[in-house]
C-alpha cells in the first residue's frame, strides 16, 4: 500500500499563499503515474471534504476542484518525484483546516472520500491575522 507524507503547512495571513507537498512511497513510478491523487481537508467537528484532484485520462492529466478551491488553488503532480502539490492562493480564514493527501484507484475518476484508499497523516493550515 502506498504511503503518503504531506508537508508545507503552517500559519499564513488572509490573502496569502501556501504550497503543500505530498510525497508517495511504496509505489512504483508506473503505478503512481496512473493513480488519481487528491487533497481533502477537515476542520474540527466536521467531515473531511474534497478540495482538488488530479487524474490521468489517456496520456493527459486533468485537475478537478471543489467550488471552494476553484480559481484559488492549483493541483499538480510530478510523477518522477512521486509527488503531488497543492498551491493555495488568496487564502481565507475558512481555508483553515487539516489538509490530507490521498491516493485513489487507477481509472477511478472520483472526488468521493470512499474512493481513496491511502491517506497521509495530514498537515495543518491556519489562515489568520
PDB file of N, CA and C in Angstrom, residues 12-19 41 51-52 65-75 86-96 99 125 127:
ATOM      1  N   UNK A  12      -0.534  31.386   7.913  1.00  0.00           N
ATOM      2  CA  UNK A  12      -0.446  32.395   6.861  1.00  0.00           C
ATOM      3  C   UNK A  12      -1.554  33.414   7.070  1.00  0.00           C
ATOM      4  N   UNK A  13      -1.304  34.633   6.679  1.00  0.00           N
ATOM      5  CA  UNK A  13      -2.308  35.683   6.825  1.00  0.00           C
ATOM      6  C   UNK A  13      -3.354  35.582   5.718  1.00  0.00           C
ATOM      7  N   UNK A  14      -4.542  36.058   5.984  1.00  0.00           N
ATOM      8  CA  UNK A  14      -5.563  36.094   4.920  1.00  0.00           C
ATOM      9  C   UNK A  14      -5.036  36.816   3.687  1.00  0.00           C
ATOM     10  N   UNK A  15      -5.322  36.239   2.527  1.00  0.00           N
ATOM     11  CA  UNK A  15      -4.811  36.777   1.279  1.00  0.00           C
ATOM     12  C   UNK A  15      -3.464  36.239   0.881  1.00  0.00           C
ATOM     13  N   UNK A  16      -2.845  35.498   1.763  1.00  0.00           N
ATOM     14  CA  UNK A  16      -1.527  34.948   1.495  1.00  0.00           C
ATOM     15  C   UNK A  16      -1.581  33.645   0.724  1.00  0.00           C
ATOM     16  N   UNK A  17      -0.401  33.067   0.546  1.00  0.00           N
ATOM     17  CA  UNK A  17      -0.262  31.833  -0.221  1.00  0.00           C
ATOM     18  C   UNK A  17       0.484  30.776   0.580  1.00  0.00           C
ATOM     19  N   UNK A  18       0.240  29.536   0.207  1.00  0.00           N
ATOM     20  CA  UNK A  18       0.906  28.410   0.854  1.00  0.00           C
ATOM     21  C   UNK A  18       0.939  27.261  -0.133  1.00  0.00           C
ATOM     22  N   UNK A  19       2.035  26.527  -0.125  1.00  0.00           N
ATOM     23  CA  UNK A  19       2.169  25.384  -1.022  1.00  0.00           C
ATOM     24  C   UNK A  19       2.332  24.102  -0.218  1.00  0.00           C
ATOM     25  N   UNK A  41      -9.666  18.150   3.021  1.00  0.00           N
ATOM     26  CA  UNK A  41      -9.391  18.915   4.239  1.00  0.00           C
ATOM     27  C   UNK A  41     -10.487  18.678   5.257  1.00  0.00           C
ATOM     28  N   UNK A  51     -11.052  18.753  -1.865  1.00  0.00           N
ATOM     29  CA  UNK A  51     -10.503  20.045  -2.267  1.00  0.00           C
ATOM     30  C   UNK A  51     -10.110  20.029  -3.751  1.00  0.00           C
ATOM     31  N   UNK A  52      -9.282  19.067  -4.128  1.00  0.00           N
ATOM     32  CA  UNK A  52      -8.793  19.034  -5.506  1.00  0.00           C
ATOM     33  C   UNK A  52      -8.243  17.654  -5.811  1.00  0.00           C
ATOM     34  N   UNK A  65     -11.570  20.453  -9.215  1.00  0.00           N
ATOM     35  CA  UNK A  65     -11.588  21.249  -7.996  1.00  0.00           C
ATOM     36  C   UNK A  65     -12.976  21.325  -7.378  1.00  0.00           C
ATOM     37  N   UNK A  66     -12.966  21.417  -6.070  1.00  0.00           N
ATOM     38  CA  UNK A  66     -14.189  21.786  -5.366  1.00  0.00           C
ATOM     39  C   UNK A  66     -14.477  23.252  -5.662  1.00  0.00           C
ATOM     40  N   UNK A  67     -15.731  23.622  -5.552  1.00  0.00           N
ATOM     41  CA  UNK A  67     -16.099  25.018  -5.819  1.00  0.00           C
ATOM     42  C   UNK A  67     -15.311  25.981  -4.922  1.00  0.00           C
ATOM     43  N   UNK A  68     -15.052  25.562  -3.712  1.00  0.00           N
ATOM     44  CA  UNK A  68     -14.355  26.427  -2.755  1.00  0.00           C
ATOM     45  C   UNK A  68     -12.899  26.670  -3.143  1.00  0.00           C
ATOM     46  N   UNK A  69     -12.359  25.772  -3.969  1.00  0.00           N
ATOM     47  CA  UNK A  69     -10.943  25.858  -4.337  1.00  0.00           C
ATOM     48  C   UNK A  69     -10.720  26.420  -5.739  1.00  0.00           C
ATOM     49  N   UNK A  70     -11.706  26.284  -6.577  1.00  0.00           N
ATOM     50  CA  UNK A  70     -11.550  26.673  -7.975  1.00  0.00           C
ATOM     51  C   UNK A  70     -11.217  28.154  -8.097  1.00  0.00           C
ATOM     52  N   UNK A  71     -10.174  28.452  -8.862  1.00  0.00           N
ATOM     53  CA  UNK A  71      -9.755  29.834  -9.072  1.00  0.00           C
ATOM     54  C   UNK A  71      -8.724  30.317  -8.075  1.00  0.00           C
ATOM     55  N   UNK A  72      -8.557  29.592  -6.966  1.00  0.00           N
ATOM     56  CA  UNK A  72      -7.575  29.997  -5.949  1.00  0.00           C
ATOM     57  C   UNK A  72      -6.503  28.944  -5.726  1.00  0.00           C
ATOM     58  N   UNK A  73      -6.869  27.681  -5.902  1.00  0.00           N
ATOM     59  CA  UNK A  73      -5.938  26.585  -5.655  1.00  0.00           C
ATOM     60  C   UNK A  73      -5.541  25.939  -6.977  1.00  0.00           C
ATOM     61  N   UNK A  74      -4.337  25.398  -7.016  1.00  0.00           N
ATOM     62  CA  UNK A  74      -3.861  24.673  -8.182  1.00  0.00           C
ATOM     63  C   UNK A  74      -3.245  23.361  -7.740  1.00  0.00           C
ATOM     64  N   UNK A  75      -3.755  22.281  -8.298  1.00  0.00           N
ATOM     65  CA  UNK A  75      -3.202  20.955  -8.001  1.00  0.00           C
ATOM     66  C   UNK A  75      -2.309  20.541  -9.163  1.00  0.00           C
ATOM     67  N   UNK A  86      -0.264  21.110  -3.881  1.00  0.00           N
ATOM     68  CA  UNK A  86      -1.443  21.967  -3.828  1.00  0.00           C
ATOM     69  C   UNK A  86      -0.958  23.391  -3.563  1.00  0.00           C
ATOM     70  N   UNK A  87      -1.065  24.209  -4.579  1.00  0.00           N
ATOM     71  CA  UNK A  87      -0.692  25.615  -4.450  1.00  0.00           C
ATOM     72  C   UNK A  87      -1.947  26.381  -4.086  1.00  0.00           C
ATOM     73  N   UNK A  88      -1.907  27.051  -2.961  1.00  0.00           N
ATOM     74  CA  UNK A  88      -3.077  27.756  -2.452  1.00  0.00           C
ATOM     75  C   UNK A  88      -2.797  29.249  -2.410  1.00  0.00           C
ATOM     76  N   UNK A  89      -3.668  30.012  -3.031  1.00  0.00           N
ATOM     77  CA  UNK A  89      -3.513  31.462  -3.088  1.00  0.00           C
ATOM     78  C   UNK A  89      -4.794  32.132  -2.596  1.00  0.00           C
ATOM     79  N   UNK A  90      -4.669  33.404  -2.284  1.00  0.00           N
ATOM     80  CA  UNK A  90      -5.812  34.187  -1.795  1.00  0.00           C
ATOM     81  C   UNK A  90      -6.518  33.449  -0.670  1.00  0.00           C
ATOM     82  N   UNK A  91      -5.736  32.985   0.267  1.00  0.00           N
ATOM     83  CA  UNK A  91      -6.275  32.178   1.355  1.00  0.00           C
ATOM     84  C   UNK A  91      -7.219  32.976   2.240  1.00  0.00           C
ATOM     85  N   UNK A  92      -8.229  32.267   2.721  1.00  0.00           N
ATOM     86  CA  UNK A  92      -9.246  32.865   3.586  1.00  0.00           C
ATOM     87  C   UNK A  92      -9.233  32.135   4.926  1.00  0.00           C
ATOM     88  N   UNK A  93      -9.816  32.750   5.907  1.00  0.00           N
ATOM     89  CA  UNK A  93      -9.863  32.120   7.228  1.00  0.00           C
ATOM     90  C   UNK A  93     -10.593  30.777   7.167  1.00  0.00           C
ATOM     91  N   UNK A  94     -11.566  30.697   6.287  1.00  0.00           N
ATOM     92  CA  UNK A  94     -12.328  29.445   6.179  1.00  0.00           C
ATOM     93  C   UNK A  94     -11.536  28.326   5.517  1.00  0.00           C
ATOM     94  N   UNK A  95     -10.338  28.616   5.016  1.00  0.00           N
ATOM     95  CA  UNK A  95      -9.469  27.573   4.486  1.00  0.00           C
ATOM     96  C   UNK A  95      -8.672  26.890   5.593  1.00  0.00           C
ATOM     97  N   UNK A  96      -8.772  27.408   6.800  1.00  0.00           N
ATOM     98  CA  UNK A  96      -8.103  26.788   7.935  1.00  0.00           C
ATOM     99  C   UNK A  96      -8.622  25.374   8.132  1.00  0.00           C
ATOM    100  N   UNK A  99      -5.132  19.440   6.120  1.00  0.00           N
ATOM    101  CA  UNK A  99      -5.174  19.036   4.716  1.00  0.00           C
ATOM    102  C   UNK A  99      -4.543  17.645   4.569  1.00  0.00           C
ATOM    103  N   UNK A 125      -3.089  23.735   8.282  1.00  0.00           N
ATOM    104  CA  UNK A 125      -3.020  25.047   7.645  1.00  0.00           C
ATOM    105  C   UNK A 125      -3.895  25.993   8.465  1.00  0.00           C
ATOM    106  N   UNK A 127      -5.109  29.963   8.616  1.00  0.00           N
ATOM    107  CA  UNK A 127      -5.166  31.266   7.953  1.00  0.00           C
ATOM    108  C   UNK A 127      -5.727  32.263   8.967  1.00  0.00           C
TER     109      UNK A 127
END
